[in-house]
mmCIF file with all atom_site columns, N, CA and C in Angstrom:
data_model
loop_
_atom_site.group_PDB
_atom_site.id
_atom_site.type_symbol
_atom_site.label_atom_id
_atom_site.label_alt_id
_atom_site.label_comp_id
_atom_site.label_asym_id
_atom_site.label_entity_id
_atom_site.label_seq_id
_atom_site.pdbx_PDB_ins_code
_atom_site.Cartn_x
_atom_site.Cartn_y
_atom_site.Cartn_z
_atom_site.occupancy
_atom_site.B_iso_or_equiv
_atom_site.pdbx_formal_charge
_atom_site.auth_seq_id
_atom_site.auth_comp_id
_atom_site.auth_asym_id
_atom_site.auth_atom_id
_atom_site.pdbx_PDB_model_num
ATOM 1   N N  . MET A 1 1  ? 224.123 48.537 13.920 1.00 0.00 ? 1  MET A N  1
ATOM 2   C CA . MET A 1 1  ? 222.763 48.615 13.481 1.00 0.00 ? 1  MET A CA 1
ATOM 3   C C  . MET A 1 1  ? 223.213 46.712 12.561 1.00 0.00 ? 1  MET A C  1
ATOM 4   N N  . HIS A 1 2  ? 221.952 45.679 13.004 1.00 0.00 ? 2  HIS A N  1
ATOM 5   C CA . HIS A 1 2  ? 222.077 44.614 12.097 1.00 0.00 ? 2  HIS A CA 1
ATOM 6   C C  . HIS A 1 2  ? 221.369 44.465 10.400 1.00 0.00 ? 2  HIS A C  1
ATOM 7   N N  . ILE A 1 3  ? 222.259 44.321 9.611  1.00 0.00 ? 3  ILE A N  1
ATOM 8   C CA . ILE A 1 3  ? 221.426 45.349 8.503  1.00 0.00 ? 3  ILE A CA 1
ATOM 9   C C  . ILE A 1 3  ? 219.992 44.905 7.721  1.00 0.00 ? 3  ILE A C  1
ATOM 10  N N  . ALA A 1 4  ? 220.031 43.816 7.967  1.00 0.00 ? 4  ALA A N  1
ATOM 11  C CA . ALA A 1 4  ? 218.874 42.400 7.451  1.00 0.00 ? 4  ALA A CA 1
ATOM 12  C C  . ALA A 1 4  ? 217.278 42.973 8.402  1.00 0.00 ? 4  ALA A C  1
ATOM 13  N N  . ASP A 1 5  ? 217.821 43.259 10.026 1.00 0.00 ? 5  ASP A N  1
ATOM 14  C CA . ASP A 1 5  ? 216.951 43.172 10.227 1.00 0.00 ? 5  ASP A CA 1
ATOM 15  C C  . ASP A 1 5  ? 216.123 44.821 10.655 1.00 0.00 ? 5  ASP A C  1
ATOM 16  N N  . TRP A 1 6  ? 217.136 45.764 9.774  1.00 0.00 ? 6  TRP A N  1
ATOM 17  C CA . TRP A 1 6  ? 216.641 46.954 10.502 1.00 0.00 ? 6  TRP A CA 1
ATOM 18  C C  . TRP A 1 6  ? 216.042 47.135 9.184  1.00 0.00 ? 6  TRP A C  1
ATOM 19  N N  . GLN A 1 7  ? 216.932 46.559 7.375  1.00 0.00 ? 7  GLN A N  1
ATOM 20  C CA . GLN A 1 7  ? 215.133 46.363 6.262  1.00 0.00 ? 7  GLN A CA 1
ATOM 21  C C  . GLN A 1 7  ? 214.532 45.514 5.754  1.00 0.00 ? 7  GLN A C  1
ATOM 22  N N  . ALA A 1 8  ? 214.224 45.139 7.176  1.00 0.00 ? 8  ALA A N  1
ATOM 23  C CA . ALA A 1 8  ? 212.993 44.438 7.117  1.00 0.00 ? 8  ALA A CA 1
ATOM 24  C C  . ALA A 1 8  ? 211.723 45.634 7.829  1.00 0.00 ? 8  ALA A C  1
ATOM 25  N N  . ARG A 1 9  ? 212.142 46.635 8.896  1.00 0.00 ? 9  ARG A N  1
ATOM 26  C CA . ARG A 1 9  ? 211.190 47.362 9.468  1.00 0.00 ? 9  ARG A CA 1
ATOM 27  C C  . ARG A 1 9  ? 211.755 48.347 9.003  1.00 0.00 ? 9  ARG A C  1
ATOM 28  N N  . HIS A 1 10 ? 212.223 48.872 8.535  1.00 0.00 ? 10 HIS A N  1
ATOM 29  C CA . HIS A 1 10 ? 212.813 50.168 8.008  1.00 0.00 ? 10 HIS A CA 1
ATOM 30  C C  . HIS A 1 10 ? 212.913 50.206 6.398  1.00 0.00 ? 10 HIS A C  1
ATOM 31  N N  . GLY A 1 11 ? 213.436 49.241 5.597  1.00 0.00 ? 11 GLY A N  1
ATOM 32  C CA . GLY A 1 11 ? 214.247 49.127 4.209  1.00 0.00 ? 11 GLY A CA 1
ATOM 33  C C  . GLY A 1 11 ? 213.481 49.859 3.430  1.00 0.00 ? 11 GLY A C  1
ATOM 34  N N  . GLY A 1 12 ? 212.420 50.800 3.441  1.00 0.00 ? 12 GLY A N  1
ATOM 35  C CA . GLY A 1 12 ? 210.907 50.708 2.022  1.00 0.00 ? 12 GLY A CA 1
ATOM 36  C C  . GLY A 1 12 ? 211.805 52.693 2.609  1.00 0.00 ? 12 GLY A C  1
ATOM 37  N N  . ALA A 1 13 ? 212.257 52.332 3.605  1.00 0.00 ? 13 ALA A N  1
ATOM 38  C CA . ALA A 1 13 ? 212.867 54.646 3.908  1.00 0.00 ? 13 ALA A CA 1
ATOM 39  C C  . ALA A 1 13 ? 213.617 54.952 2.951  1.00 0.00 ? 13 ALA A C  1
ATOM 40  N N  . TRP A 1 14 ? 214.930 53.364 2.864  1.00 0.00 ? 14 TRP A N  1
ATOM 41  C CA . TRP A 1 14 ? 215.553 54.535 1.518  1.00 0.00 ? 14 TRP A CA 1
ATOM 42  C C  . TRP A 1 14 ? 215.606 53.709 0.246  1.00 0.00 ? 14 TRP A C  1
ATOM 43  N N  . GLY A 1 15 ? 214.462 53.012 -0.257 1.00 0.00 ? 15 GLY A N  1
ATOM 44  C CA . GLY A 1 15 ? 214.439 52.511 -1.483 1.00 0.00 ? 15 GLY A CA 1
ATOM 45  C C  . GLY A 1 15 ? 215.055 52.608 -1.874 1.00 0.00 ? 15 GLY A C  1
ATOM 46  N N  . PRO A 1 16 ? 215.304 52.075 -3.737 1.00 0.00 ? 16 PRO A N  1
ATOM 47  C CA . PRO A 1 16 ? 216.590 51.434 -3.989 1.00 0.00 ? 16 PRO A CA 1
ATOM 48  C C  . PRO A 1 16 ? 218.232 52.032 -3.846 1.00 0.00 ? 16 PRO A C  1
ATOM 49  N N  . ARG A 1 17 ? 218.563 53.837 -3.271 1.00 0.00 ? 17 ARG A N  1
ATOM 50  C CA . ARG A 1 17 ? 219.397 54.034 -2.309 1.00 0.00 ? 17 ARG A CA 1
ATOM 51  C C  . ARG A 1 17 ? 220.259 53.506 -1.744 1.00 0.00 ? 17 ARG A C  1
ATOM 52  N N  . ARG A 1 18 ? 219.218 52.090 -0.782 1.00 0.00 ? 18 ARG A N  1
ATOM 53  C CA . ARG A 1 18 ? 220.069 52.450 0.703  1.00 0.00 ? 18 ARG A CA 1
ATOM 54  C C  . ARG A 1 18 ? 221.595 51.780 0.116  1.00 0.00 ? 18 ARG A C  1
ATOM 55  N N  . GLN A 1 19 ? 221.299 50.818 -0.761 1.00 0.00 ? 19 GLN A N  1
ATOM 56  C CA . GLN A 1 19 ? 222.968 50.147 -1.525 1.00 0.00 ? 19 GLN A CA 1
ATOM 57  C C  . GLN A 1 19 ? 224.164 51.246 -1.357 1.00 0.00 ? 19 GLN A C  1
ATOM 58  N N  . ALA A 1 20 ? 223.814 52.379 -1.417 1.00 0.00 ? 20 ALA A N  1
ATOM 59  C CA . ALA A 1 20 ? 224.622 52.799 -3.106 1.00 0.00 ? 20 ALA A CA 1
ATOM 60  C C  . ALA A 1 20 ? 224.563 54.160 -1.934 1.00 0.00 ? 20 ALA A C  1
ATOM 61  N N  . LEU A 1 21 ? 224.058 53.752 -0.817 1.00 0.00 ? 21 LEU A N  1
ATOM 62  C CA . LEU A 1 21 ? 224.405 55.754 0.513  1.00 0.00 ? 21 LEU A CA 1
ATOM 63  C C  . LEU A 1 21 ? 224.758 54.499 0.932  1.00 0.00 ? 21 LEU A C  1
ATOM 64  N N  . ALA A 1 22 ? 224.856 53.357 1.935  1.00 0.00 ? 22 ALA A N  1
ATOM 65  C CA . ALA A 1 22 ? 225.402 51.797 2.652  1.00 0.00 ? 22 ALA A CA 1
ATOM 66  C C  . ALA A 1 22 ? 227.260 52.528 2.065  1.00 0.00 ? 22 ALA A C  1
ATOM 67  N N  . GLU A 1 23 ? 227.490 52.084 0.629  1.00 0.00 ? 23 GLU A N  1
ATOM 68  C CA . GLU A 1 23 ? 228.383 52.004 0.195  1.00 0.00 ? 23 GLU A CA 1
ATOM 69  C C  . GLU A 1 23 ? 228.990 53.434 -0.088 1.00 0.00 ? 23 GLU A C  1
ATOM 70  N N  . ARG A 1 24 ? 228.476 54.214 0.130  1.00 0.00 ? 24 ARG A N  1
ATOM 71  C CA . ARG A 1 24 ? 229.811 55.471 0.251  1.00 0.00 ? 24 ARG A CA 1
ATOM 72  C C  . ARG A 1 24 ? 229.709 55.902 1.602  1.00 0.00 ? 24 ARG A C  1
ATOM 73  N N  . LEU A 1 25 ? 228.762 55.860 2.611  1.00 0.00 ? 25 LEU A N  1
ATOM 74  C CA . LEU A 1 25 ? 229.472 55.921 4.154  1.00 0.00 ? 25 LEU A CA 1
ATOM 75  C C  . LEU A 1 25 ? 230.060 55.465 3.383  1.00 0.00 ? 25 LEU A C  1
ATOM 76  N N  . VAL A 1 26 ? 230.776 53.679 4.379  1.00 0.00 ? 26 VAL A N  1
ATOM 77  C CA . VAL A 1 26 ? 232.230 53.396 3.502  1.00 0.00 ? 26 VAL A CA 1
ATOM 78  C C  . VAL A 1 26 ? 233.104 53.882 3.469  1.00 0.00 ? 26 VAL A C  1
ATOM 79  N N  . GLU A 1 27 ? 231.939 53.936 2.000  1.00 0.00 ? 27 GLU A N  1
ATOM 80  C CA . GLU A 1 27 ? 234.744 55.001 1.235  1.00 0.00 ? 27 GLU A CA 1
ATOM 81  C C  . GLU A 1 27 ? 234.198 56.378 1.384  1.00 0.00 ? 27 GLU A C  1
ATOM 82  N N  . GLN A 1 28 ? 233.218 57.094 2.495  1.00 0.00 ? 28 GLN A N  1
ATOM 83  C CA . GLN A 1 28 ? 233.762 58.147 3.164  1.00 0.00 ? 28 GLN A CA 1
ATOM 84  C C  . GLN A 1 28 ? 234.404 58.190 5.043  1.00 0.00 ? 28 GLN A C  1
ATOM 85  N N  . GLY A 1 29 ? 234.686 56.633 4.818  1.00 0.00 ? 29 GLY A N  1
ATOM 86  C CA . GLY A 1 29 ? 234.971 55.804 6.333  1.00 0.00 ? 29 GLY A CA 1
ATOM 87  C C  . GLY A 1 29 ? 234.624 56.667 7.327  1.00 0.00 ? 29 GLY A C  1
ATOM 88  N N  . GLN A 1 30 ? 232.954 57.266 7.153  1.00 0.00 ? 30 GLN A N  1
ATOM 89  C CA . GLN A 1 30 ? 231.465 57.217 7.944  1.00 0.00 ? 30 GLN A CA 1
ATOM 90  C C  . GLN A 1 30 ? 231.286 55.818 8.621  1.00 0.00 ? 30 GLN A C  1
ATOM 91  N N  . ALA A 1 31 ? 231.760 55.430 7.672  1.00 0.00 ? 31 ALA A N  1
ATOM 92  C CA . ALA A 1 31 ? 231.042 53.587 8.985  1.00 0.00 ? 31 ALA A CA 1
ATOM 93  C C  . ALA A 1 31 ? 231.704 52.591 7.966  1.00 0.00 ? 31 ALA A C  1
ATOM 94  N N  . ARG A 1 32 ? 231.074 50.733 8.618  1.00 0.00 ? 32 ARG A N  1
ATOM 95  C CA . ARG A 1 32 ? 232.492 50.099 7.679  1.00 0.00 ? 32 ARG A CA 1
ATOM 96  C C  . ARG A 1 32 ? 230.726 48.638 8.111  1.00 0.00 ? 32 ARG A C  1
ATOM 97  N N  . VAL A 1 33 ? 231.376 48.256 7.343  1.00 0.00 ? 33 VAL A N  1
ATOM 98  C CA . VAL A 1 33 ? 230.699 46.742 7.808  1.00 0.00 ? 33 VAL A CA 1
ATOM 99  C C  . VAL A 1 33 ? 230.750 45.756 8.035  1.00 0.00 ? 33 VAL A C  1
ATOM 100 N N  . ALA A 1 34 ? 230.414 44.982 9.734  1.00 0.00 ? 34 ALA A N  1
ATOM 101 C CA . ALA A 1 34 ? 231.505 44.500 10.779 1.00 0.00 ? 34 ALA A CA 1
ATOM 102 C C  . ALA A 1 34 ? 229.310 42.639 10.676 1.00 0.00 ? 34 ALA A C  1
ATOM 103 N N  . ASP A 1 35 ? 230.001 41.833 10.087 1.00 0.00 ? 35 ASP A N  1
ATOM 104 C CA . ASP A 1 35 ? 229.478 40.899 10.496 1.00 0.00 ? 35 ASP A CA 1
ATOM 105 C C  . ASP A 1 35 ? 228.448 40.627 10.130 1.00 0.00 ? 35 ASP A C  1
ATOM 106 N N  . GLY A 1 36 ? 227.708 41.266 9.067  1.00 0.00 ? 36 GLY A N  1
ATOM 107 C CA . GLY A 1 36 ? 226.402 42.489 8.530  1.00 0.00 ? 36 GLY A CA 1
ATOM 108 C C  . GLY A 1 36 ? 226.233 43.122 8.298  1.00 0.00 ? 36 GLY A C  1
ATOM 109 N N  . ARG A 1 37 ? 226.386 44.510 10.061 1.00 0.00 ? 37 ARG A N  1
ATOM 110 C CA . ARG A 1 37 ? 225.930 45.029 9.834  1.00 0.00 ? 37 ARG A CA 1
ATOM 111 C C  . ARG A 1 37 ? 226.534 46.313 10.109 1.00 0.00 ? 37 ARG A C  1
ATOM 112 N N  . LEU A 1 38 ? 225.666 47.961 9.547  1.00 0.00 ? 38 LEU A N  1
ATOM 113 C CA . LEU A 1 38 ? 226.012 49.225 9.565  1.00 0.00 ? 38 LEU A CA 1
ATOM 114 C C  . LEU A 1 38 ? 227.350 49.466 10.181 1.00 0.00 ? 38 LEU A C  1
ATOM 115 N N  . VAL A 1 39 ? 227.949 49.751 10.970 1.00 0.00 ? 39 VAL A N  1
ATOM 116 C CA . VAL A 1 39 ? 228.267 50.735 11.790 1.00 0.00 ? 39 VAL A CA 1
ATOM 117 C C  . VAL A 1 39 ? 229.049 52.005 11.833 1.00 0.00 ? 39 VAL A C  1
ATOM 118 N N  . LEU A 1 40 ? 228.401 52.901 12.707 1.00 0.00 ? 40 LEU A N  1
ATOM 119 C CA . LEU A 1 40 ? 229.117 54.001 12.629 1.00 0.00 ? 40 LEU A CA 1
ATOM 120 C C  . LEU A 1 40 ? 230.338 53.743 12.751 1.00 0.00 ? 40 LEU A C  1
ATOM 121 N N  . THR A 1 41 ? 231.921 54.772 12.360 1.00 0.00 ? 41 THR A N  1
ATOM 122 C CA . THR A 1 41 ? 232.795 55.363 13.010 1.00 0.00 ? 41 THR A CA 1
ATOM 123 C C  . THR A 1 41 ? 232.417 56.890 13.075 1.00 0.00 ? 41 THR A C  1
ATOM 124 N N  . VAL A 1 42 ? 233.668 57.108 13.712 1.00 0.00 ? 42 VAL A N  1
ATOM 125 C CA . VAL A 1 42 ? 233.334 59.264 14.329 1.00 0.00 ? 42 VAL A CA 1
ATOM 126 C C  . VAL A 1 42 ? 232.500 59.661 13.904 1.00 0.00 ? 42 VAL A C  1
ATOM 127 N N  . GLN A 1 43 ? 234.168 60.113 12.388 1.00 0.00 ? 43 GLN A N  1
ATOM 128 C CA . GLN A 1 43 ? 233.341 60.159 11.381 1.00 0.00 ? 43 GLN A CA 1
ATOM 129 C C  . GLN A 1 43 ? 231.715 60.403 11.038 1.00 0.00 ? 43 GLN A C  1
ATOM 130 N N  . GLY A 1 44 ? 230.991 59.005 11.307 1.00 0.00 ? 44 GLY A N  1
ATOM 131 C CA . GLY A 1 44 ? 229.504 58.646 10.909 1.00 0.00 ? 44 GLY A CA 1
ATOM 132 C C  . GLY A 1 44 ? 229.294 59.399 11.581 1.00 0.00 ? 44 GLY A C  1
ATOM 133 N N  . PHE A 1 45 ? 228.775 59.398 13.465 1.00 0.00 ? 45 PHE A N  1
ATOM 134 C CA . PHE A 1 45 ? 229.023 59.820 13.938 1.00 0.00 ? 45 PHE A CA 1
ATOM 135 C C  . PHE A 1 45 ? 228.611 61.238 14.121 1.00 0.00 ? 45 PHE A C  1
ATOM 136 N N  . LEU A 1 46 ? 229.563 62.144 13.913 1.00 0.00 ? 46 LEU A N  1
ATOM 137 C CA . LEU A 1 46 ? 230.271 63.153 14.053 1.00 0.00 ? 46 LEU A CA 1
ATOM 138 C C  . LEU A 1 46 ? 228.681 64.003 12.483 1.00 0.00 ? 46 LEU A C  1
ATOM 139 N N  . LEU A 1 47 ? 228.777 62.663 11.259 1.00 0.00 ? 47 LEU A N  1
ATOM 140 C CA . LEU A 1 47 ? 227.694 63.306 10.025 1.00 0.00 ? 47 LEU A CA 1
ATOM 141 C C  . LEU A 1 47 ? 225.659 63.192 11.151 1.00 0.00 ? 47 LEU A C  1
ATOM 142 N N  . ALA A 1 48 ? 225.573 62.517 11.755 1.00 0.00 ? 48 ALA A N  1
ATOM 143 C CA . ALA A 1 48 ? 224.636 61.744 12.520 1.00 0.00 ? 48 ALA A CA 1
ATOM 144 C C  . ALA A 1 48 ? 225.024 62.508 13.063 1.00 0.00 ? 48 ALA A C  1
ATOM 145 N N  . ASP A 1 49 ? 225.607 63.562 14.419 1.00 0.00 ? 49 ASP A N  1
ATOM 146 C CA . ASP A 1 49 ? 225.018 64.380 14.581 1.00 0.00 ? 49 ASP A CA 1
ATOM 147 C C  . ASP A 1 49 ? 225.025 65.862 13.736 1.00 0.00 ? 49 ASP A C  1
ATOM 148 N N  . GLU A 1 50 ? 225.157 65.642 12.683 1.00 0.00 ? 50 GLU A N  1
ATOM 149 C CA . GLU A 1 50 ? 224.710 68.177 12.358 1.00 0.00 ? 50 GLU A CA 1
ATOM 150 C C  . GLU A 1 50 ? 223.947 67.517 11.371 1.00 0.00 ? 50 GLU A C  1
ATOM 151 N N  . ILE A 1 51 ? 223.724 65.950 10.784 1.00 0.00 ? 51 ILE A N  1
ATOM 152 C CA . ILE A 1 51 ? 222.076 65.902 10.440 1.00 0.00 ? 51 ILE A CA 1
ATOM 153 C C  . ILE A 1 51 ? 220.558 66.150 11.586 1.00 0.00 ? 51 ILE A C  1
ATOM 154 N N  . THR A 1 52 ? 220.935 65.932 12.647 1.00 0.00 ? 52 THR A N  1
ATOM 155 C CA . THR A 1 52 ? 220.418 65.509 14.084 1.00 0.00 ? 52 THR A CA 1
ATOM 156 C C  . THR A 1 52 ? 220.030 67.302 14.192 1.00 0.00 ? 52 THR A C  1
ATOM 157 N N  . ALA A 1 53 ? 221.205 68.227 14.127 1.00 0.00 ? 53 ALA A N  1
ATOM 158 C CA . ALA A 1 53 ? 221.432 69.605 14.193 1.00 0.00 ? 53 ALA A CA 1
ATOM 159 C C  . ALA A 1 53 ? 220.882 70.481 13.188 1.00 0.00 ? 53 ALA A C  1
ATOM 160 N N  . ALA A 1 54 ? 220.429 70.144 12.087 1.00 0.00 ? 54 ALA A N  1
ATOM 161 C CA . ALA A 1 54 ? 220.448 70.320 11.093 1.00 0.00 ? 54 ALA A CA 1
ATOM 162 C C  . ALA A 1 54 ? 218.514 70.247 11.580 1.00 0.00 ? 54 ALA A C  1
ATOM 163 N N  . LEU A 1 55 ? 218.197 68.917 11.593 1.00 0.00 ? 55 LEU A N  1
ATOM 164 C CA . LEU A 1 55 ? 216.632 68.889 11.810 1.00 0.00 ? 55 LEU A CA 1
ATOM 165 C C  . LEU A 1 55 ? 215.743 69.374 13.074 1.00 0.00 ? 55 LEU A C  1
ATOM 166 N N  . ALA A 1 56 ? 216.308 70.064 13.510 1.00 0.00 ? 56 ALA A N  1
ATOM 167 C CA . ALA A 1 56 ? 216.306 70.726 14.592 1.00 0.00 ? 56 ALA A CA 1
ATOM 168 C C  . ALA A 1 56 ? 216.053 71.591 14.823 1.00 0.00 ? 56 ALA A C  1
ATOM 169 N N  . ALA A 1 57 ? 216.457 72.341 13.492 1.00 0.00 ? 57 ALA A N  1
ATOM 170 C CA . ALA A 1 57 ? 216.814 73.417 13.130 1.00 0.00 ? 57 ALA A CA 1
ATOM 171 C C  . ALA A 1 57 ? 215.584 74.173 12.462 1.00 0.00 ? 57 ALA A C  1
ATOM 172 N N  . ALA A 1 58 ? 215.179 72.878 12.018 1.00 0.00 ? 58 ALA A N  1
ATOM 173 C CA . ALA A 1 58 ? 214.779 73.510 10.647 1.00 0.00 ? 58 ALA A CA 1
ATOM 174 C C  . ALA A 1 58 ? 212.973 73.333 11.433 1.00 0.00 ? 58 ALA A C  1
#
Protein backbone atom coordinates (compact mmCIF):
# COMPACT_ATOMS: atom_id res chain seq x y z
CA MET A 1 0.00 0.00 0.00
CA HIS A 2 1.24 3.50 -0.70
CA ILE A 3 1.16 5.37 2.62
CA ALA A 4 0.31 8.81 1.21
CA ASP A 5 -2.57 7.42 -0.89
CA TRP A 6 -3.91 5.37 2.00
CA GLN A 7 -3.72 8.35 4.37
CA ALA A 8 -5.59 10.52 1.88
CA ARG A 9 -8.42 7.98 1.69
CA HIS A 10 -8.46 6.44 5.18
CA GLY A 11 -6.03 8.39 7.36
CA GLY A 12 -8.71 9.45 9.80
CA ALA A 13 -9.36 5.82 10.71
CA TRP A 14 -5.95 5.53 12.34
CA GLY A 15 -6.08 8.93 13.95
CA PRO A 16 -2.98 10.32 15.66
CA ARG A 17 -1.65 6.83 16.44
CA ARG A 18 -1.03 5.84 12.82
CA GLN A 19 2.69 6.64 12.81
CA ALA A 20 3.26 4.82 16.10
CA LEU A 21 1.35 1.78 14.84
CA ALA A 22 3.32 1.66 11.60
CA GLU A 23 6.61 2.02 13.49
CA ARG A 24 5.63 -0.77 15.86
CA LEU A 25 4.83 -3.11 12.96
CA VAL A 26 8.26 -2.37 11.48
CA GLU A 27 10.06 -2.80 14.83
CA GLN A 28 8.38 -6.17 15.36
CA GLY A 29 9.30 -7.40 11.89
CA GLN A 30 5.71 -7.45 10.69
CA ALA A 31 6.21 -4.74 8.07
CA ARG A 32 8.83 -2.67 6.32
CA VAL A 33 8.76 0.63 4.47
CA ALA A 34 9.78 0.56 0.81
CA ASP A 35 9.46 3.60 -1.48
CA GLY A 36 6.97 5.24 0.88
CA ARG A 37 4.87 2.10 1.16
CA LEU A 38 4.12 0.09 4.25
CA VAL A 39 4.71 -3.51 3.15
CA LEU A 40 3.66 -6.45 5.30
CA THR A 41 6.16 -9.24 5.84
CA VAL A 42 5.11 -12.89 6.15
CA GLN A 43 4.71 -12.30 9.90
CA GLY A 44 2.56 -9.25 9.15
CA PHE A 45 0.28 -11.26 6.90
CA LEU A 46 -0.07 -13.92 9.61
CA LEU A 47 -1.05 -11.19 12.08
CA ALA A 48 -3.58 -9.81 9.58
CA ASP A 49 -5.02 -13.32 9.17
CA GLU A 50 -5.36 -13.69 12.96
CA ILE A 51 -7.15 -10.35 13.21
CA THR A 52 -9.48 -11.22 10.33
CA ALA A 53 -10.34 -14.59 11.88
CA ALA A 54 -11.03 -13.01 15.26
CA LEU A 55 -13.28 -10.36 13.70
CA ALA A 56 -15.15 -12.98 11.67
CA ALA A 57 -15.77 -15.05 14.80
CA ALA A 58 -17.06 -12.07 16.80
